[in-house]
Every structure is written in C-alpha cells, then in structure tokens.
Coordinates of C-alpha atoms and ligand atoms in Angstrom, one line a residue:
M223 CA 11.3 24.8 13.2
S224 CA 10.6 21.8 10.8
K225 CA 7.1 20.5 10.4
R226 CA 6.5 17.2 12.2
V227 CA 4.8 14.2 10.6
L228 CA 3.8 10.8 12.0
I229 CA 3.8 8.0 9.5
T230 CA 2.1 4.8 10.8
G231 CA 3.3 1.7 9.0
G232 CA 6.5 3.6 8.6
A233 CA 8.6 0.5 8.3
G234 CA 6.5 -1.0 5.5
F235 CA 6.8 -0.8 1.8
L236 CA 4.8 2.4 1.2
G237 CA 5.4 3.8 4.7
S238 CA 9.2 3.7 4.3
H239 CA 9.1 5.4 0.9
L240 CA 7.0 8.1 2.4
C241 CA 9.5 8.5 5.3
D242 CA 12.2 9.1 2.7
R243 CA 10.1 11.6 0.9
F244 CA 9.2 13.6 4.0
I245 CA 12.8 13.6 5.2
N246 CA 13.9 14.9 1.8
E247 CA 11.2 17.7 2.1
G248 CA 12.8 18.8 5.4
F249 CA 10.3 17.4 7.8
H250 CA 10.9 15.8 11.2
V251 CA 9.6 12.3 10.6
I252 CA 8.2 9.9 13.3
A253 CA 7.7 6.4 11.9
M254 CA 5.6 4.0 13.9
D255 CA 5.2 0.3 13.2
N256 CA 4.6 -3.0 15.1
L257 CA 6.8 -4.8 12.6
I258 CA 4.3 -7.6 11.8
T259 CA 4.7 -7.0 8.1
G260 CA 7.0 -4.0 8.2
D261 CA 10.8 -4.5 8.4
L262 CA 13.5 -2.3 10.1
K263 CA 15.7 -2.9 7.1
N264 CA 13.4 -0.6 5.1
I265 CA 14.3 2.4 7.4
E266 CA 17.6 1.7 9.0
H267 CA 19.4 4.1 6.6
M268 CA 17.5 6.9 8.4
F269 CA 18.3 5.9 12.0
K270 CA 21.4 8.1 12.0
L271 CA 19.3 11.2 11.2
E272 CA 18.4 13.6 13.9
Q273 CA 15.1 14.4 12.2
F274 CA 14.0 10.8 12.2
E275 CA 12.5 8.7 15.0
F276 CA 11.1 5.2 15.2
Y277 CA 8.5 4.1 17.6
H278 CA 7.8 0.3 17.9
H279 CA 4.1 0.4 18.6
D280 CA 0.8 -1.2 17.5
V281 CA -1.5 1.7 16.5
S282 CA -4.5 -0.5 17.2
K283 CA -3.7 0.4 20.8
F284 CA -3.7 4.0 22.3
I285 CA -1.1 6.1 20.5
H286 CA 1.1 8.5 22.5
V287 CA 3.4 10.9 20.7
P288 CA 5.0 13.7 22.7
G289 CA 5.2 17.2 21.2
E290 CA 3.4 18.7 18.3
L291 CA 2.3 17.1 15.1
D292 CA 1.4 18.9 11.9
Y293 CA 0.5 15.8 9.8
I294 CA -0.4 12.2 10.3
L295 CA -0.3 9.6 7.5
H296 CA -2.0 6.4 8.5
F297 CA -0.4 3.6 6.4
A298 CA -0.3 0.8 8.9
S299 CA -2.1 -2.2 7.6
P300 CA -1.3 -5.7 6.2
A301 CA -2.1 -5.5 2.5
S302 CA -1.6 -8.9 0.8
P303 CA -3.8 -11.9 0.3
I304 CA -1.6 -14.1 2.5
D305 CA -1.9 -11.4 5.3
Y306 CA -5.7 -11.5 5.1
L307 CA -5.6 -15.3 5.7
K308 CA -2.9 -15.3 8.3
I309 CA -3.7 -12.1 10.3
P310 CA -7.3 -11.3 9.6
I311 CA -8.1 -9.9 13.1
Q312 CA -5.1 -7.6 13.1
T313 CA -6.1 -6.4 9.6
L314 CA -9.6 -5.6 10.8
K315 CA -8.3 -3.9 14.0
V316 CA -5.7 -1.6 12.3
G317 CA -8.2 -0.3 9.8
S318 CA -10.9 0.3 12.4
L319 CA -9.4 0.8 15.9
G320 CA -6.1 2.0 14.5
T321 CA -7.8 4.6 12.4
H322 CA -9.9 5.7 15.4
N323 CA -6.7 6.2 17.4
C324 CA -5.1 8.1 14.6
L325 CA -8.1 10.4 14.2
G326 CA -8.2 11.0 17.9
L327 CA -4.5 11.8 17.9
A328 CA -5.1 14.2 14.9
M329 CA -7.8 16.0 16.9
A330 CA -5.6 16.2 20.0
K331 CA -2.6 17.6 18.0
N332 CA -4.7 19.7 15.6
A333 CA -3.0 17.9 12.8
R334 CA -4.1 17.2 9.3
I335 CA -4.5 13.4 8.6
L336 CA -4.3 11.4 5.4
V337 CA -5.5 7.8 5.5
A338 CA -4.5 5.1 3.1
S339 CA -7.5 3.6 1.5
T340 CA -7.5 1.2 -1.4
S341 CA -9.0 0.1 -4.7
E342 CA -10.3 -2.9 -2.7
V343 CA -13.2 -0.6 -1.6
Y344 CA -14.5 -1.2 -5.1
G345 CA -14.3 -5.0 -4.6
D346 CA -14.8 -7.0 -7.8
P347 CA -15.9 -3.9 -9.7
L348 CA -18.9 -3.8 -12.0
V349 CA -17.8 -0.4 -13.3
H350 CA -14.7 -0.1 -15.4
P351 CA -12.4 1.9 -15.0
Q352 CA -13.2 2.7 -11.4
T353 CA -14.2 6.3 -10.6
E354 CA -14.3 7.6 -7.1
D355 CA -18.1 7.8 -7.4
Y356 CA -18.5 4.1 -7.7
W357 CA -19.6 2.5 -4.5
G358 CA -18.2 -1.0 -5.1
N359 CA -19.1 -4.6 -5.2
V360 CA -17.7 -6.1 -2.0
N361 CA -18.3 -9.5 -0.3
P362 CA -18.1 -8.6 3.5
I363 CA -17.5 -12.2 4.5
G364 CA -15.2 -13.4 1.8
P365 CA -11.4 -13.9 2.3
R366 CA -10.7 -10.2 1.3
G367 CA -13.6 -8.9 3.5
V368 CA -11.3 -8.3 6.5
Y369 CA -9.3 -5.8 4.5
D370 CA -12.0 -4.4 2.3
E371 CA -14.5 -3.7 5.0
A372 CA -11.9 -2.3 7.4
K373 CA -10.9 0.1 4.7
R374 CA -14.5 1.0 3.9
F375 CA -15.1 1.6 7.6
Q376 CA -11.9 3.7 7.7
E377 CA -13.2 6.0 5.0
A378 CA -16.6 6.3 6.8
M379 CA -15.0 7.1 10.1
T380 CA -12.6 9.6 8.5
M381 CA -15.4 11.4 6.8
G382 CA -17.3 11.3 10.1
Y383 CA -14.5 13.1 11.9
H384 CA -14.3 15.6 9.1
T385 CA -18.0 16.5 9.1
Y386 CA -18.7 16.2 12.8
H387 CA -15.4 17.6 14.3
G388 CA -14.2 19.7 11.3
L389 CA -11.0 17.7 11.3
E390 CA -8.7 18.2 8.2
T391 CA -8.8 14.8 6.5
R392 CA -7.6 13.4 3.2
I393 CA -8.4 9.9 1.7
V394 CA -6.2 8.3 -1.0
R395 CA -7.5 5.2 -2.7
I396 CA -4.3 3.3 -3.7
F397 CA -4.3 0.9 -6.7
N398 CA -1.7 -1.9 -7.1
T399 CA 1.7 -0.4 -6.5
Y400 CA 5.2 -1.9 -6.8
G401 CA 8.8 -1.1 -6.3
P402 CA 11.8 -1.9 -4.1
R403 CA 11.1 -3.0 -0.5
M404 CA 8.0 -5.0 -1.4
R405 CA 8.1 -8.2 0.7
L406 CA 9.1 -11.3 -1.2
N407 CA 6.8 -14.2 -0.7
D408 CA 3.8 -12.2 0.6
G409 CA 1.6 -13.7 -2.1
R410 CA 1.4 -10.7 -4.3
A411 CA 1.8 -11.3 -8.0
L412 CA 4.9 -9.2 -8.7
P413 CA 7.2 -10.4 -5.9
A414 CA 5.7 -13.9 -6.4
F415 CA 6.7 -14.0 -10.1
I416 CA 10.1 -12.4 -9.6
G417 CA 10.9 -14.7 -6.6
Q418 CA 9.9 -17.7 -8.7
A419 CA 12.1 -16.6 -11.6
L420 CA 15.0 -16.1 -9.3
R421 CA 14.6 -19.5 -7.7
G422 CA 14.2 -21.2 -11.0
E423 CA 10.6 -22.2 -10.5
D424 CA 7.6 -21.9 -12.8
L425 CA 5.5 -18.8 -12.5
T426 CA 2.1 -19.5 -10.9
V427 CA -0.7 -17.7 -12.7
F428 CA -4.0 -18.0 -10.9
G429 CA -7.1 -18.8 -13.0
D430 CA -6.7 -18.4 -16.7
G431 CA -4.7 -15.1 -16.2
S432 CA -7.3 -13.0 -18.0
Q433 CA -7.9 -10.9 -14.9
T434 CA -6.4 -7.5 -15.1
R435 CA -4.5 -5.1 -12.9
S436 CA -2.8 -1.7 -13.4
F437 CA 0.5 -1.4 -11.7
C438 CA 1.9 2.0 -10.4
Y439 CA 5.5 2.6 -9.6
V440 CA 6.0 3.6 -6.0
D441 CA 7.7 7.0 -6.7
D442 CA 4.6 8.1 -8.7
L443 CA 2.3 7.0 -5.9
V444 CA 4.3 8.9 -3.3
E445 CA 4.2 12.0 -5.4
G446 CA 0.4 11.7 -5.7
I447 CA 0.0 11.2 -2.0
Y448 CA 2.3 14.2 -1.2
R449 CA 0.2 16.4 -3.5
L450 CA -3.1 15.2 -2.0
L451 CA -1.9 15.9 1.6
M452 CA -0.9 19.4 0.7
S453 CA -4.2 20.1 -1.2
D454 CA -7.5 21.1 0.3
Y455 CA -9.5 18.3 -1.2
V456 CA -11.5 16.2 1.2
N457 CA -13.2 13.5 -0.9
P458 CA -11.3 10.3 -1.8
V459 CA -8.9 10.4 -4.7
N460 CA -7.7 7.4 -6.8
I461 CA -3.9 7.3 -7.2
G462 CA -2.7 4.6 -9.5
N463 CA -1.4 4.0 -13.0
P464 CA -4.1 3.3 -15.6
D465 CA -1.8 1.2 -17.8
E466 CA -3.8 -2.1 -17.5
I467 CA -2.5 -5.6 -18.2
S468 CA -3.7 -9.1 -17.9
I469 CA -1.9 -11.2 -15.3
K470 CA -1.0 -13.8 -17.9
D471 CA 0.7 -11.0 -20.0
F472 CA 2.3 -9.6 -16.8
A473 CA 3.8 -13.0 -16.1
E474 CA 5.2 -13.1 -19.6
E475 CA 6.8 -9.7 -19.1
I476 CA 8.5 -10.9 -15.9
I477 CA 9.8 -14.0 -17.8
E478 CA 11.3 -11.6 -20.4
L479 CA 12.6 -9.2 -17.8
T480 CA 14.3 -11.8 -15.7
G481 CA 15.6 -13.9 -18.6
T482 CA 14.4 -17.1 -16.8
D483 CA 13.7 -20.2 -19.0
Q484 CA 10.8 -21.2 -16.7
K485 CA 7.2 -21.3 -17.9
V486 CA 3.8 -20.2 -16.7
T487 CA 1.7 -22.8 -14.8
Y488 CA -1.9 -22.3 -14.0
Q489 CA -3.5 -22.7 -10.5
P490 CA -7.0 -22.2 -9.2
L491 CA -8.3 -18.6 -9.0
P492 CA -8.7 -17.5 -5.3
R493 CA -12.2 -16.6 -4.2
D494 CA -13.5 -13.1 -4.9
D495 CA -10.3 -12.2 -6.9
P496 CA -11.3 -9.1 -8.8
K497 CA -11.6 -9.7 -12.6
Q498 CA -10.5 -6.3 -13.7
R499 CA -9.0 -3.2 -12.1
Q500 CA -8.0 0.1 -13.6
P501 CA -8.1 3.5 -11.9
D502 CA -9.9 6.4 -13.5
I503 CA -7.5 9.2 -12.5
T504 CA -9.4 12.2 -13.9
R505 CA -9.9 13.6 -10.4
A506 CA -6.2 13.4 -9.5
K507 CA -5.3 15.0 -12.8
E508 CA -7.7 17.9 -12.3
I509 CA -7.3 18.5 -8.6
L510 CA -3.6 17.6 -8.0
D511 CA -2.2 18.1 -11.6
W512 CA -0.8 14.5 -11.1
E513 CA -0.3 11.6 -13.3
P514 CA 2.2 8.8 -13.3
T515 CA 5.4 9.3 -15.2
V516 CA 7.3 6.0 -14.8
S517 CA 6.5 3.3 -17.4
R518 CA 6.1 -0.3 -16.3
A519 CA 9.2 -1.3 -18.3
D520 CA 11.4 1.3 -16.4
G521 CA 9.8 0.6 -13.0
L522 CA 10.1 -3.2 -13.3
K523 CA 13.8 -2.9 -14.2
V524 CA 14.5 -1.0 -10.9
T525 CA 12.4 -3.4 -8.9
F526 CA 14.1 -6.5 -10.4
E527 CA 17.5 -5.0 -9.5
Y528 CA 16.3 -4.7 -5.9
F529 CA 15.1 -8.3 -5.7
K530 CA 18.2 -9.6 -7.5
N531 CA 20.5 -8.0 -4.9
L532 CA 18.7 -9.4 -1.8
P533 CA 20.7 -12.0 0.1
E534 CA 20.0 -15.4 -1.4
E535 CA 18.5 -16.8 1.8
D536 CA 15.7 -14.1 1.6
L537 CA 14.5 -15.9 -1.6
Y538 CA 13.6 -18.9 0.5
K539 CA 12.2 -17.0 3.5
Y540 CA 8.4 -17.3 3.9
A541 CA 6.6 -14.2 4.9
Y542 CA 5.3 -16.0 8.0
P543 CA 5.6 -17.1 10.8
R544 CA 6.5 -13.9 12.6
S545 CA 5.7 -13.3 16.2
F546 CA 2.9 -10.8 17.0
D547 CA 0.1 -10.1 19.4
K548 CA -3.2 -11.8 18.4
Ligands
LIG1642 N1 -1.7 -13.8 -8.9 C1 -1.3 -14.8 -9.6 N2 -0.2 -15.6 -9.2 C2 0.4 -15.4 -8.0 C3 -0.1 -14.3 -7.2 C4 -1.1 -13.5 -7.7 O1 -1.8 -15.1 -10.7 O2 1.3 -16.1 -7.6 C5 -2.9 -13.0 -9.4 C6 -4.0 -12.8 -8.4 O3 -4.9 -13.9 -8.4 C7 -4.6 -11.5 -8.8 C8 -3.4 -10.7 -9.5 O4 -2.4 -11.7 -9.7 O5 -5.5 -11.7 -9.9 C9 -2.8 -9.6 -8.6 O6 -2.6 -10.2 -7.3 P1 -2.0 -9.3 -6.1 O7 -2.1 -10.2 -4.9 O8 -0.7 -8.8 -6.5 O9 -3.0 -8.1 -5.9 P2 -4.6 -7.9 -5.8 O10 -5.3 -9.2 -6.2 O11 -4.8 -7.6 -4.4 O12 -4.8 -6.8 -6.7

C-alpha cells in the first residue's frame, strides 16, 4: 500500500509543489487548506487522481483525518508582508494552534511531522550569513512579529513534542523562494516587480534597494525538504539559495528579463525590513547532501513564463479581499 502524507497549506505556492512531488514519488496525498491565501487552481490538475484528496479545512481548528498517516507536512500559513497586515490573527493562530493540532495528529497517527519554519526566525539578522545556531534579532511587536513569533513558537513546540513525547519531528527554515504559482499582488518583491512590468508600471523598490535577499527556485527547495523529511535529523536546517543580491539589482534583473521600458522608483522602506539575508547551507550540504542547482537566470525565466501566461484580469486582481473566518 502507498504511504500516506498530509500536506497542510496544500493549495498554496509551496504546498502545491510538495503535493506534486509526493504524488510523483507514489504517495497517497491529502492536501488540506482553508483557501485564504491558497488557490484551488494550484492543485486542480490532481483532482482526477485517485491517490489525491483535498480537504477544505482550517488547521487552526481540530483536524480530523480518517485512516493512517505516515507523514505530515505543516505548510499552512500566510507568508507575505500584506498577509501580516491583513490577517495577523490568522497568521498567529496557524503557526501556534495549527501547529499544536498537527503535532497532536502526528502523535495520534504515529506519523513523522515536518514543520515549515522560516528565515524570519532570524529577524533583522546581526550575523551574516545566517547559520542555524544564530538565535535571531526579532521585534515581537513589529509588523512582522505576528509571523516571526508564531514561527518561533512553532519551532519551540515542535522540539517540545520531540523531547517530551519522542515524536519524530523535522524543522526546515525556508529562505526566500520563488517560482510558478506565487500569488501576484501579495506584496512580495518578485511577483510585485513582474506584475508591474507586465502592467507597464514602474517597479517600486523600497528604501534605497541596498537590502539583500537570496532567492531559491521552488524545485530546489522541494528537493531539500524531501531529503530532510527522509533523514533522521531533528534540529532545524536552512534550505535556501546562498546567491545573494540587492533588491535594487534584482529589480534591474526583472527589467532586463521582462524587456519592459519602465524604470525603478523608490518608496519608503517598511518597518523592520531585514537589511540582509543569506542562508549558510553548510548543514544541509553535510547532512542532506543538498545544494541548489537552478540558477536565478534559469528560474526567473520559467517564473516569468508562468506570470506572462496568466489571464490578463489576474494582473489587476488584488490579493484581498477574500472571505475568511476571523
Ligand atoms: N520590496 C520592494 N518592492 C516591492 C516589494 C518588496 O523593494 O514592491 C523589498 C522588500 O522591502 C524587501 C525585499 O524586497 O526588502 C524582499 O521582499 P519580500 O516581501 O519578497 O520578502 P521578505 O522581505 O519577506 O524577505
């Protein structure tokens, strides 16, 4: 019989790519999502498969899944600056209550659980590049606090279940990731810049654009996560691409890629926006024999194709409002 995996946030950007991967590996996949930020379009190609199921459910509430489960991947969470402002309470709840429910379910099913953490646990880092041993520089009450602290609590609770209950747990710290199925207009730099180029608007760089990020293509990330889940390593592992670039240079790359004749305009830097971010992936290399293989140039080409082929009205759709439980 095939192994069974539950993927929360299964209709989201990362969750849906994980569903694809586990289907391809021969698993029975149960995707769960409340569709606040996820979208059925990301998974509808799997609806016809017998080994795929979708549950419309908010994991911050008690989770019921009939039958056995071998693995749980907890990927349900809003994850963009607009989300933190628009749905802060849901962001806090899914990282805390949602994680608690997933851990309880893992106990009940005797399943191994992997939780999606984030480079945001390092906050505006004072150590560069960031190793897993760095404890971070986080403002709990700033605009990003609802995400950062929920994810930090998530890590604490996951380790608690591991040490107290002996649950099999894995923690991945995900750095900036991009690829097809990202939401346009969710405030993130890459879809913002590509959307602006496609609409014929100037590209809005926040601050002076000297802040850095390191962008990982989604297929590389999924490979790292798969290897971590199958490993026996319990402490957090950074998965990301160390190829660091300033946001100003990144905007220039998007201008070049899209062939737009628009320019960069400068807008105020949001509060607590990390000044620099680059993963130290020594641990992933040593333990998982993993490193990224897709260059930014190649990954961006594929991603631009995806956005270019979306229906034109999507370009003008704002990520909100959507209906959801408060
Ligand atoms: N950013 C920008 N213009 C935009 C959107 C984002 O200059 O229209 C900047 C943002 O301030 C940040 C960087 O791009 O410094 C990456 O932003 P994103 O939201 O993609 O990720 P995060 O800040 O969470 O790493």
